[in-house]
PDB file of C-alpha atoms in Angstrom:
ATOM      1  CA  MET A 981      41.021  12.052  35.381  1.00 56.00           C
ATOM      2  CA  SER A 982      42.261  11.827  31.791  1.00 56.00           C
ATOM      3  CA  PRO A 983      40.397  13.619  28.970  1.00 57.00           C
ATOM      4  CA  THR A 984      39.439  10.262  27.430  1.00 55.00           C
ATOM      5  CA  THR A 985      38.023   8.956  30.711  1.00 54.00           C
ATOM      6  CA  PHE A 986      36.176  12.231  31.283  1.00 51.00           C
ATOM      7  CA  ARG A 987      34.584  12.082  27.786  1.00 51.00           C
ATOM      8  CA  ARG A 988      33.565   8.450  28.344  1.00 54.00           C
ATOM      9  CA  TRP A 989      32.031   9.361  31.724  1.00 46.00           C
ATOM     10  CA  MET A 990      30.164  12.322  30.177  1.00 50.00           C
ATOM     11  CA  CYS A 991      28.825  10.153  27.362  1.00 51.00           C
ATOM     12  CA  GLN A 992      27.619   7.460  29.787  1.00 51.00           C
ATOM     13  CA  SER A 993      26.046  10.079  32.009  1.00 48.00           C
ATOM     14  CA  ALA A 994      24.276  11.726  29.071  1.00 49.00           C
ATOM     15  CA  CYS A 995      23.071   8.353  27.746  1.00 51.00           C
ATOM     16  CA  PHE A 996      21.724   7.449  31.199  1.00 53.00           C
ATOM     17  CA  GLU A 997      19.876  10.776  31.421  1.00 59.00           C
ATOM     18  CA  ASP A 998      18.446  10.265  27.902  1.00 61.00           C
ATOM     19  CA  ILE A 999      17.184   6.808  28.831  1.00 66.00           C
ATOM     20  CA  GLU A1000      15.619   8.099  32.031  1.00 68.00           C
ATOM     21  CA  ASP A1001      13.974  10.945  30.081  1.00 67.00           C
ATOM     22  CA  LEU A1002      12.595   8.445  27.572  1.00 65.00           C
ATOM     23  CA  LYS A1003      11.229   6.250  30.380  1.00 72.00           C
ATOM     24  CA  THR A1004       9.501   9.257  31.926  1.00 75.00           C
ATOM     25  CA  GLN A1005       8.033  10.322  28.587  1.00 75.00           C
ATOM     26  CA  LEU A1006       6.829   6.776  27.885  1.00 74.00           C
ATOM     27  CA  ALA A1007       5.131   6.550  31.279  1.00 77.00           C
ATOM     28  CA  SER A1008       3.478   9.918  30.692  1.00 75.00           C
ATOM     29  CA  LEU A1009       2.255   8.927  27.232  1.00 73.00           C
ATOM     30  CA  THR A1010       0.972   5.581  28.515  1.00 77.00           C
ATOM     31  CA  ALA A1011      -1.014   7.334  31.243  1.00 78.00           C
ATOM     32  CA  LEU A1012      -2.408   9.801  28.702  1.00 75.00           C
ATOM     33  CA  VAL A1013      -3.488   7.002  26.356  1.00 76.00           C
ATOM     34  CA  LYS A1014      -5.194   5.173  29.220  1.00 80.00           C
ATOM     35  CA  THR A1015      -6.976   8.364  30.227  1.00 78.00           C
ATOM     36  CA  LEU A1016      -8.135   9.096  26.672  1.00 77.00           C
ATOM     37  CA  THR A1017      -9.242   5.550  25.925  1.00 77.00           C
ATOM     38  CA  GLY A1018     -10.667   4.781  29.360  1.00 74.00           C
ATOM     39  CA  GLY A1019      -8.175   1.927  29.649  1.00 65.00           C
ATOM     40  CA  GLU A1020      -7.826  -0.258  32.686  1.00 57.00           C
ATOM     41  CA  ASP A1021      -4.633  -0.900  34.600  1.00 52.00           C
ATOM     42  CA  ASP A1022      -4.108  -4.202  32.772  1.00 50.00           C
ATOM     43  CA  GLU A1023      -0.614  -5.155  31.821  1.00 50.00           C
ATOM     44  CA  PRO A1024       0.121  -4.967  28.082  1.00 49.00           C
ATOM     45  CA  GLY A1025      -0.987  -8.152  26.379  1.00 48.00           C
ATOM     46  CA  GLU A1026      -3.493  -9.058  29.118  1.00 47.00           C
ATOM     47  CA  ALA A1027      -7.134  -8.831  28.206  1.00 46.00           C
ATOM     48  CA  SER A1028      -9.736  -8.064  30.813  1.00 45.00           C
ATOM     49  CA  ALA A1029     -12.171 -10.822  31.700  1.00 43.00           C
ATOM     50  CA  ASP A1030     -15.094  -9.138  29.890  1.00 45.00           C
ATOM     51  CA  GLU A1031     -13.206  -8.444  26.687  1.00 45.00           C
ATOM     52  CA  GLY A1032     -14.403 -10.578  23.792  1.00 45.00           C
ATOM     53  CA  GLU A1033     -17.248 -12.160  25.769  1.00 46.00           C
ATOM     54  CA  THR A1034     -20.908 -11.324  26.176  1.00 46.00           C
ATOM     55  CA  ALA A1035     -22.815 -11.562  29.441  1.00 48.00           C
ATOM     56  CA  GLY A1036     -23.625 -15.234  28.718  1.00 48.00           C
ATOM     57  CA  GLY A1037     -19.951 -16.113  28.360  1.00 49.00           C
ATOM     58  CA  GLU A1038     -20.160 -16.380  24.569  1.00 50.00           C
ATOM     59  CA  ALA A1039     -17.585 -14.822  22.315  1.00 49.00           C
ATOM     60  CA  ALA A1040     -18.822 -11.517  20.970  1.00 49.00           C
ATOM     61  CA  GLU A1041     -19.230 -11.400  17.205  1.00 55.00           C
ATOM     62  CA  GLU A1042     -17.179  -8.720  15.502  1.00 53.00           C
ATOM     63  CA  ASP A1043     -19.043  -6.074  13.585  1.00 56.00           C
ATOM     64  CA  PRO A1044     -18.118  -6.513   9.896  1.00 53.00           C
ATOM     65  CA  GLU A1045     -17.658  -2.755   9.530  1.00 55.00           C
ATOM     66  CA  GLU A1046     -15.036  -2.786  12.298  1.00 56.00           C
ATOM     67  CA  GLU A1047     -12.916  -5.382  10.522  1.00 58.00           C
ATOM     68  CA  TRP A1048      -9.857  -4.094   8.732  1.00 49.00           C
ATOM     69  CA  GLN A1049     -10.772  -3.449   5.108  1.00 62.00           C
ATOM     70  CA  TYR A1050      -8.194  -3.803   2.381  1.00 65.00           C
ATOM     71  CA  PRO A1051      -8.369  -3.464  -1.390  1.00 65.00           C
ATOM     72  CA  PRO A1052      -8.272  -6.707  -3.349  1.00 73.00           C
ATOM     73  CA  PHE A1053      -5.400  -7.558  -5.662  1.00 84.00           C
ATOM     74  CA  ILE A1054      -7.189  -7.486  -9.005  1.00 90.00           C
ATOM     75  CA  LEU A1055      -5.561 -10.594 -10.461  1.00 88.00           C
ATOM     76  CA  LEU A1056      -6.935 -12.682  -7.589  1.00 87.00           C
ATOM     77  CA  LEU A1057     -10.536 -11.658  -8.171  1.00 88.00           C
ATOM     78  CA  ASP A1058     -13.027 -13.891  -9.924  1.00 87.00           C
ATOM     79  CA  PRO A1059     -15.840 -12.729 -12.182  1.00 89.00           C
ATOM     80  CA  PRO A1060     -18.006 -10.698 -11.721  1.00 90.00           C
ATOM     81  CA  GLU A1061     -15.841  -8.839  -9.142  1.00 90.00           C
ATOM     82  CA  TYR A1062     -12.869  -8.892 -11.515  1.00 91.00           C
ATOM     83  CA  ASP A1063     -14.969  -7.476 -14.361  1.00 92.00           C
ATOM     84  CA  ASP A1064     -16.345  -4.685 -12.166  1.00 92.00           C
ATOM     85  CA  GLU A1065     -12.891  -3.760 -10.866  1.00 93.00           C
ATOM     86  CA  LEU A1066     -11.372  -3.845 -14.359  1.00 94.00           C
ATOM     87  CA  ARG A1067     -14.187  -1.675 -15.728  1.00 94.00           C
ATOM     88  CA  ALA A1068     -13.564   0.930 -13.014  1.00 94.00           C
ATOM     89  CA  LEU A1069      -9.808   0.754 -13.633  1.00 95.00           C
ATOM     90  CA  ILE A1070     -10.286   1.277 -17.376  1.00 95.00           C
ATOM     91  CA  GLU A1071     -12.432   4.348 -16.698  1.00 94.00           C
ATOM     92  CA  TRP A1072      -9.727   5.816 -14.448  1.00 94.00           C
ATOM     93  CA  VAL A1073      -6.816   5.020 -16.774  1.00 94.00           C
ATOM     94  CA  GLU A1074      -8.588   6.301 -19.884  1.00 92.00           C
ATOM     95  CA  GLY A1075     -10.198   9.281 -18.141  1.00 92.00           C
ATOM     96  CA  VAL A1076      -7.383  10.470 -15.843  1.00 91.00           C
ATOM     97  CA  LEU A1077      -4.067   8.771 -16.496  1.00 92.00           C
ATOM     98  CA  VAL A1078      -3.900   8.742 -20.305  1.00 90.00           C
ATOM     99  CA  PRO A1079      -5.001  12.339 -20.936  1.00 88.00           C
ATOM    100  CA  GLY A1080      -3.169  13.787 -17.954  1.00 87.00           C
ATOM    101  CA  TYR A1081       0.098  11.881 -17.821  1.00 87.00           C
ATOM    102  CA  LEU A1082       0.893   9.991 -20.998  1.00 83.00           C
ATOM    103  CA  ALA A1083       2.593  11.912 -23.750  1.00 68.00           C
ATOM    104  CA  GLU A1084       2.622  10.558 -27.282  1.00 67.00           C
ATOM    105  CA  PRO A1085       4.122   7.047 -27.282  1.00 62.00           C
ATOM    106  CA  SER A1086       7.606   6.751 -28.705  1.00 67.00           C
ATOM    107  CA  ALA A1087      10.233   4.071 -29.169  1.00 67.00           C
ATOM    108  CA  ASP A1088      11.586   4.964 -25.724  1.00 77.00           C
ATOM    109  CA  ALA A1089       8.219   5.186 -23.951  1.00 81.00           C
ATOM    110  CA  LYS A1090       5.703   2.771 -25.438  1.00 85.00           C
ATOM    111  CA  TRP A1091       2.040   2.589 -24.533  1.00 87.00           C
ATOM    112  CA  CYS A1092      -0.449   0.016 -25.740  1.00 89.00           C
ATOM    113  CA  HIS A1093      -3.962   1.209 -26.552  1.00 87.00           C
ATOM    114  CA  LEU A1094      -5.112  -2.304 -25.542  1.00 90.00           C
ATOM    115  CA  TRP A1095      -3.245  -2.222 -22.225  1.00 93.00           C
ATOM    116  CA  TRP A1096      -6.037  -4.184 -20.478  1.00 92.00           C
ATOM    117  CA  GLU A1097      -4.983  -7.265 -22.481  1.00 91.00           C
ATOM    118  CA  HIS A1098      -1.628  -7.286 -20.669  1.00 93.00           C
ATOM    119  CA  PRO A1099      -1.989  -8.826 -17.177  1.00 93.00           C
ATOM    120  CA  VAL A1100       1.210  -7.128 -15.975  1.00 94.00           C
ATOM    121  CA  ALA A1101      -0.192  -3.751 -17.003  1.00 95.00           C
ATOM    122  CA  ILE A1102      -3.491  -4.483 -15.279  1.00 95.00           C
ATOM    123  CA  ALA A1103      -1.714  -5.411 -12.041  1.00 95.00           C
ATOM    124  CA  ARG A1104       0.596  -2.379 -12.021  1.00 96.00           C
ATOM    125  CA  LEU A1105      -2.040   0.129 -13.065  1.00 97.00           C
ATOM    126  CA  HIS A1106      -4.495  -1.238 -10.519  1.00 96.00           C
ATOM    127  CA  ALA A1107      -1.891  -0.742  -7.781  1.00 95.00           C
ATOM    128  CA  VAL A1108      -1.260   2.819  -9.002  1.00 96.00           C
ATOM    129  CA  TRP A1109      -5.018   3.484  -9.028  1.00 94.00           C
ATOM    130  CA  LEU A1110      -5.495   2.167  -5.475  1.00 93.00           C
ATOM    131  CA  ALA A1111      -2.642   4.377  -4.277  1.00 92.00           C
ATOM    132  CA  TRP A1112      -4.143   7.344  -6.148  1.00 92.00           C
ATOM    133  CA  GLN A1113      -7.469   6.834  -4.384  1.00 90.00           C
ATOM    134  CA  GLU A1114      -5.764   6.914  -0.996  1.00 88.00           C
ATOM    135  CA  LEU A1115      -3.149   9.589  -1.602  1.00 90.00           C
ATOM    136  CA  THR A1116      -5.330  12.188  -3.312  1.00 87.00           C
ATOM    137  CA  ASP A1117      -7.758  12.407  -0.401  1.00 84.00           C
ATOM    138  CA  PRO A1118      -6.663  15.451   1.649  1.00 82.00           C
ATOM    139  CA  ALA A1119      -8.564  14.189   4.690  1.00 82.00           C
ATOM    140  CA  SER A1120      -6.349  11.126   4.976  1.00 80.00           C
ATOM    141  CA  CYS A1121      -3.047  12.198   3.428  1.00 77.00           C
ATOM    142  CA  GLY A1122      -2.753  15.943   3.887  1.00 82.00           C
ATOM    143  CA  TYR A1123      -0.956  18.067   1.351  1.00 86.00           C
ATOM    144  CA  THR A1124       1.916  15.716   0.535  1.00 90.00           C
ATOM    145  CA  GLY A1125      -0.164  12.776  -0.702  1.00 90.00           C
ATOM    146  CA  PRO A1126      -0.075  13.691  -4.406  1.00 91.00           C
ATOM    147  CA  SER A1127       3.682  14.157  -4.301  1.00 92.00           C
ATOM    148  CA  VAL A1128       4.123  10.771  -2.628  1.00 93.00           C
ATOM    149  CA  TRP A1129       1.814   9.207  -5.226  1.00 93.00           C
ATOM    150  CA  HIS A1130       3.895  10.582  -8.104  1.00 94.00           C
ATOM    151  CA  ARG A1131       7.233   9.630  -6.571  1.00 95.00           C
ATOM    152  CA  ASP A1132       6.414   6.239  -5.080  1.00 96.00           C
ATOM    153  CA  HIS A1133       3.691   4.897  -7.348  1.00 96.00           C
ATOM    154  CA  LEU A1134       3.139   6.565 -10.717  1.00 95.00           C
ATOM    155  CA  ASP A1135       6.733   7.180 -11.816  1.00 94.00           C
ATOM    156  CA  PRO A1136       8.077   3.684 -11.001  1.00 95.00           C
ATOM    157  CA  ALA A1137       5.057   1.980 -12.585  1.00 95.00           C
ATOM    158  CA  MET A1138       5.329   4.040 -15.766  1.00 93.00           C
ATOM    159  CA  ARG A1139       9.063   3.335 -16.002  1.00 93.00           C
ATOM    160  CA  GLU A1140       8.379  -0.400 -15.800  1.00 94.00           C
ATOM    161  CA  LEU A1141       5.387  -0.430 -18.145  1.00 93.00           C
ATOM    162  CA  ARG A1142       6.858   1.853 -20.810  1.00 90.00           C
ATOM    163  CA  ALA A1143      10.414   0.492 -20.736  1.00 90.00           C
ATOM    164  CA  SER A1144      11.911  -1.151 -23.794  1.00 87.00           C
ATOM    165  CA  THR A1145      11.615  -4.493 -21.983  1.00 89.00           C
ATOM    166  CA  GLY A1146       8.171  -3.817 -20.517  1.00 91.00           C
ATOM    167  CA  PRO A1147       4.888  -5.505 -21.435  1.00 91.00           C
ATOM    168  CA  PHE A1148       4.272  -3.091 -24.329  1.00 88.00           C
ATOM    169  CA  ALA A1149       7.662  -3.746 -25.972  1.00 86.00           C
ATOM    170  CA  GLY A1150       6.119  -5.507 -28.990  1.00 83.00           C
ATOM    171  CA  CYS A1151       3.193  -3.115 -29.397  1.00 83.00           C
ATOM    172  CA  THR A1152       3.107  -0.265 -31.880  1.00 71.00           C
ATOM    173  CA  LYS A1153       0.336   2.051 -33.055  1.00 67.00           C
ATOM    174  CA  GLY A1154      -0.684  -0.370 -35.759  1.00 62.00           C
ATOM    175  CA  GLU A1155       0.178  -3.673 -34.132  1.00 61.00           C
ATOM    176  CA  HIS A1156      -0.661  -5.235 -30.790  1.00 58.00           C
ATOM    177  CA  GLN A1157       1.292  -8.147 -29.325  1.00 58.00           C
ATOM    178  CA  ILE A1158       0.828  -9.943 -26.084  1.00 56.00           C
ATOM    179  CA  GLU A1159       4.007 -11.749 -25.218  1.00 53.00           C
ATOM    180  CA  HIS A1160       3.614 -12.694 -21.629  1.00 43.00           C
ATOM    181  CA  ARG A1161       4.014 -15.959 -19.825  1.00 40.00           C
ATOM    182  CA  MET A1162       0.924 -17.447 -18.359  1.00 40.00           C
ATOM    183  CA  PRO A1163       1.293 -18.375 -14.697  1.00 42.00           C
ATOM    184  CA  SER A1164       0.901 -22.015 -13.828  1.00 42.00           C
ATOM    185  CA  LEU A1165      -0.587 -22.550 -10.388  1.00 43.00           C
ATOM    186  CA  VAL A1166      -1.305 -19.644  -8.100  1.00 44.00           C
ATOM    187  CA  PRO A1167       0.897 -19.932  -4.998  1.00 46.00           C
ATOM    188  CA  SER A1168      -1.055 -21.357  -2.062  1.00 43.00           C
ATOM    189  CA  ALA A1169      -0.453 -18.211  -0.004  1.00 45.00           C
ATOM    190  CA  TRP A1170      -2.552 -16.301  -2.546  1.00 45.00           C
ATOM    191  CA  THR A1171      -5.548 -18.609  -2.557  1.00 48.00           C
ATOM    192  CA  HIS A1172      -8.583 -17.915  -0.449  1.00 49.00           C
ATOM    193  CA  ALA A1173      -9.158 -20.234   2.499  1.00 48.00           C
ATOM    194  CA  GLU A1174     -12.392 -22.206   2.301  1.00 49.00           C
ATOM    195  CA  ASP A1175     -14.722 -21.689   5.252  1.00 44.00           C
TER     196      ASP A1175
END
């Protein structure tokens, strides 16, 4: 047997063993999950006959608390929800972000004291605030959450907002300018379906 053929045979043999090991591990994990969740022997994708139905054959109503909850995108909210969300955002930005993270504005890093009049700033800062709420909770994010928040959320948002071409480009300490384009129609994918 040539060295090349031997290496090919060894690689195929090792790959086969790896696949068999993975299959065994998957079967073990599947059995463990079924044991822990009290699962039946249904095939994946098959629901048991009782699932989703009550004793009378009616579809069971989902508990609203069990539904997946997600934060709203602030620019899609209508008053008074928008006003409440903006008020909370302003409190966070002015109470946490500005004193803790924003150095004195300069020509290279502008900041508008009326940032809430810039829709782009509202959208970006709201996203940063939502991420902050999630990633500073040690129960859900562990010890690395704050680092992830700085790297993935705060730093990119601040670069965009405070850039020379950002929404605050025309604003100075003494002058405030809003030069943004107003959106025409909201894309249909963003609208709420009527019930």
